[in-house]
Short mmCIF file of C-alpha atoms in Angstrom, two decimals:
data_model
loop_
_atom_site.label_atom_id
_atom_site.label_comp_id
_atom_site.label_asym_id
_atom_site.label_seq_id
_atom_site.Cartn_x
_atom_site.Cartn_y
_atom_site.Cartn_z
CA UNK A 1 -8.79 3.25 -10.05
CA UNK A 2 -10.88 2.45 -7.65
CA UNK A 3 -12.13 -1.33 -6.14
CA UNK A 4 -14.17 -2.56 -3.78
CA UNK A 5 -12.23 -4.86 -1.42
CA UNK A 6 -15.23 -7.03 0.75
CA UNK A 7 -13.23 -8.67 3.49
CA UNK A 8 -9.56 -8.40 5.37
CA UNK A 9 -8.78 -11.43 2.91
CA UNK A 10 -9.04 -9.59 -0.04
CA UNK A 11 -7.30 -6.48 1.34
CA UNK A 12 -4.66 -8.90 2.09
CA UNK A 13 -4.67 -10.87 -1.47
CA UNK A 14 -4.67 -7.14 -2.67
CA UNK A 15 -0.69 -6.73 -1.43
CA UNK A 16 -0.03 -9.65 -2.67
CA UNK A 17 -0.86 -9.22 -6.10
CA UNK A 18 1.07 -5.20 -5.83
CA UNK A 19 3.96 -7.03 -4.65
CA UNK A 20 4.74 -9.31 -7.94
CA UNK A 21 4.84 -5.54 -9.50
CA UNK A 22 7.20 -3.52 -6.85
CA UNK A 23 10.86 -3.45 -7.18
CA UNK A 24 12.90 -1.68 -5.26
CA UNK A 25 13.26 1.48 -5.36
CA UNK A 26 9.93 1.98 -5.08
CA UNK A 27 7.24 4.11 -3.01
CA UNK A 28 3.84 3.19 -1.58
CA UNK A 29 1.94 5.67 0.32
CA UNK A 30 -0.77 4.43 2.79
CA UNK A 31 -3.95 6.54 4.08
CA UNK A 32 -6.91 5.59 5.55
CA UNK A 33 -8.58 5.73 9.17
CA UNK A 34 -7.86 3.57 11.93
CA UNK A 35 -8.63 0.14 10.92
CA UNK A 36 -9.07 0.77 7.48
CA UNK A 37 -6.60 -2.21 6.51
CA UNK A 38 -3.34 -0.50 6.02
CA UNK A 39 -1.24 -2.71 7.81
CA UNK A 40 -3.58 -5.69 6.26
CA UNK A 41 -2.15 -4.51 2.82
CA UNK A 42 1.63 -4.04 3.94
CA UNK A 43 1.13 -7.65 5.38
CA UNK A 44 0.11 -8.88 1.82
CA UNK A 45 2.98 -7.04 0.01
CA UNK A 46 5.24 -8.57 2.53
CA UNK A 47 4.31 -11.74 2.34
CA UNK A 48 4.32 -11.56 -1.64
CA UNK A 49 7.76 -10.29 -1.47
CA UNK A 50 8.95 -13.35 0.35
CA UNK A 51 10.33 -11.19 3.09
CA UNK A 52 11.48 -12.17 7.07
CA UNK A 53 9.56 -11.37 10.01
CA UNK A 54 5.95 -10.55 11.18
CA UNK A 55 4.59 -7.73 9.48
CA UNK A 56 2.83 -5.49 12.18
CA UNK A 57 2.47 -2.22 12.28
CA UNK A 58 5.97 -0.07 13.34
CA UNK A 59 3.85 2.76 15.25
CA UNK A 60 6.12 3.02 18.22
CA UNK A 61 9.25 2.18 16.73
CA UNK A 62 8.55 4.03 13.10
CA UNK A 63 9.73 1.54 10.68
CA UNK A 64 11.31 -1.84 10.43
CA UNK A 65 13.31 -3.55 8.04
CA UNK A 66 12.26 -6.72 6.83
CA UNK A 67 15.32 -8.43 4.88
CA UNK A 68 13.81 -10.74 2.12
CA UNK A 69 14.47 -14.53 1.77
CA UNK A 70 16.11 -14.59 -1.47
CA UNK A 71 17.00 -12.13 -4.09
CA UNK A 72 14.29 -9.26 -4.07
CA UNK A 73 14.27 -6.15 -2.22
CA UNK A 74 13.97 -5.85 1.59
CA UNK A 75 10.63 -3.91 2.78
CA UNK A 76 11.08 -1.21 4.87
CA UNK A 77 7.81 -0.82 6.63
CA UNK A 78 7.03 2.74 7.98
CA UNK A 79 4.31 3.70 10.25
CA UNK A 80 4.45 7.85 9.70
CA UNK A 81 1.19 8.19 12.39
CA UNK A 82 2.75 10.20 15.36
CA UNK A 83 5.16 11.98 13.25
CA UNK A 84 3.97 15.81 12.41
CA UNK A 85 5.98 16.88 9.12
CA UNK A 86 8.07 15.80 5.91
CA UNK A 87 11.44 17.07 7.96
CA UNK A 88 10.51 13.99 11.01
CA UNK A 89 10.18 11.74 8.57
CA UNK A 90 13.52 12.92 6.89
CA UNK A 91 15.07 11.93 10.36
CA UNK A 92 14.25 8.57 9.93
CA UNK A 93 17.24 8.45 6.97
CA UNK A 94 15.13 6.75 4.15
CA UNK A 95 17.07 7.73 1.19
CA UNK A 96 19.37 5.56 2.43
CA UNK A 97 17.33 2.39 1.96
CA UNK A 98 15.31 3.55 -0.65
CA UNK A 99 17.32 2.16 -3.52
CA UNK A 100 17.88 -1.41 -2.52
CA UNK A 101 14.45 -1.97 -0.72
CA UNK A 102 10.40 -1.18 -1.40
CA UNK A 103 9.34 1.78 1.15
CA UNK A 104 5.70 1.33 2.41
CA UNK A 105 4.36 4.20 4.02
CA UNK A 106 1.35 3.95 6.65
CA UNK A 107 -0.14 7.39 7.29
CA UNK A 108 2.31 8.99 4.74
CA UNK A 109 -0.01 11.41 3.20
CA UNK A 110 1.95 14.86 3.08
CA UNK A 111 4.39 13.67 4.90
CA UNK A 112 6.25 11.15 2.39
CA UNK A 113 5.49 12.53 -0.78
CA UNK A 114 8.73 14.45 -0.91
CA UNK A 115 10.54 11.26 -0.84
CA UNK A 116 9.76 9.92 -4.75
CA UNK A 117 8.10 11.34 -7.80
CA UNK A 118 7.24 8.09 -8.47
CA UNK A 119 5.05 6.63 -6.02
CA UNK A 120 1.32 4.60 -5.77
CA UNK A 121 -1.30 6.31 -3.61
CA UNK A 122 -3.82 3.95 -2.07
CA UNK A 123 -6.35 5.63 0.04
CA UNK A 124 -8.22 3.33 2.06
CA UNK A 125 -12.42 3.99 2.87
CA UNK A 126 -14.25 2.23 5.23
CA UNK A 127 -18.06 1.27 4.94
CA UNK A 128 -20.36 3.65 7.55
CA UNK A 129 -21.64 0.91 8.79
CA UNK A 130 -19.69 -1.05 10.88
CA UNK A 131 -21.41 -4.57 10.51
CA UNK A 132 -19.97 -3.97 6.80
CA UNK A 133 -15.79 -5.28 6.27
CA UNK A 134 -15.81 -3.93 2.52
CA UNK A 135 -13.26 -1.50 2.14
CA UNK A 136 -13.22 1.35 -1.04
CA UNK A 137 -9.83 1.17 -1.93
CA UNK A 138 -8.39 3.85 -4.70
CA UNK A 139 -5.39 3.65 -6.66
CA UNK A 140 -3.25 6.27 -7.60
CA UNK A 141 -0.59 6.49 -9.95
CA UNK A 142 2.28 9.37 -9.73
CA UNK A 143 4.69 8.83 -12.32
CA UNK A 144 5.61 7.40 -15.10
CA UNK A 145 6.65 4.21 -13.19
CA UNK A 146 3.50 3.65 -11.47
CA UNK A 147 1.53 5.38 -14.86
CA UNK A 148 2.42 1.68 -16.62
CA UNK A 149 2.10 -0.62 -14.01
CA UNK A 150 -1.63 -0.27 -12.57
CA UNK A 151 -2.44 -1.13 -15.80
CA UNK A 152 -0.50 -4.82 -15.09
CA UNK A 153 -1.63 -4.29 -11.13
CA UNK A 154 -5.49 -3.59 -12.39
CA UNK A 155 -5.07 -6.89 -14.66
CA UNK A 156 -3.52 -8.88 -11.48
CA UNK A 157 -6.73 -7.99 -9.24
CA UNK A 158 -9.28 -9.07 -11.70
CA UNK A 159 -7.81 -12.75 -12.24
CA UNK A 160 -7.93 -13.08 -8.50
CA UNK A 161 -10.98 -11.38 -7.28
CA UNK A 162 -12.65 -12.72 -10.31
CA UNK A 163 -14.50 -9.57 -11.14
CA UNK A 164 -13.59 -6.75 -13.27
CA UNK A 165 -11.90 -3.61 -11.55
CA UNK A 166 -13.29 -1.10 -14.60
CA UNK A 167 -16.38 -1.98 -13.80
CA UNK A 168 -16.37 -1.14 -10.49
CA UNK A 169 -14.19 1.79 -10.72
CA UNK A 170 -17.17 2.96 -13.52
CA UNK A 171 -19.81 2.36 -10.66
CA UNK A 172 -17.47 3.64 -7.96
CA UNK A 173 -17.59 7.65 -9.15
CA UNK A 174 -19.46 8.83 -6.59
CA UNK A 175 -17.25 7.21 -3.71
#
């Protein structure tokens, strides 16, 4: 699935919505360039979860653990962008959190896979030109957890953004 996402809002109203669908236990895997809106998503997701403390990015301390308000799952909040390989991010001990919390990954592309077979992919884009804040933002389901949800996640987007996802995912193809 892909969507177009037009300003840092929207990227942000984008976590949001993913986060009435996460539980814990689950996996999402961040990638995009520098500035693409990662941390703008894990913001949104946080915030939707109803979780404590400022969600910035963890670059220089790796991750953070944001305990949530009430009954849901903590966040644990991973920035994976000066670590090298699967085994440094094994170091950081996330199987141990894993089950009682929702794992977002920034920069986790081949290096947190290993961690679920159930996990969402969202791959962040940029516009070329720079003037331009829409963001191509694609979805990606591994698993049969994630498999029935985007469906729900997909149905979440269009009541807020007011458009229909399918039909920019149809006119998306080429991104």
């Amino acid at each position: 699935m892909w969507l177009s996402v037009p300003t840092p809002e929207d990227m942000h109203s984008l976590g949001h919505d993913l986060a009435r669908l996460v539980r814990a236990g689950d996996l999402v895997i961040l990638t995009g360039d520098l500035g693409a809106g990662k941390t703008q998503l894990a913001q949104g997701i946080g915030e939707g979860m109803d979780v404590l403390g400022a969600i910035i990015s963890p670059t220089f301390v790796l991750s953070r653990v944001h305990p949530p308000r009430g009954d849901g799952p903590a966040l644990v909040h991973v920035d994976a962008y000066r670590l090298s390989s699967a085994a440094e991010i094994d170091d950081l001990d996330l199987e141990a959190s894993m089950p009682t919390s929702v794992t977002v990954v920034e920069w986790g592309l081949g290096i947190a896979d290993h961690l679920s077979p159930n996990r969402l992919m969202v791959e962040i884009r940029r516009s070329a030109d720079i003037e331009d804040d829409t963001r191509e933002v694609q979805v990606a389901p591994i698993g049969d957890r994630w498999d029935s949800l985007i469906q729900d996640w997909e149905r979440l987007v269009n009541e807020d953004m007011g458009r229909d996802a399918r039909a920019d995912a149809e006119g998306n193809d080429d991104v």
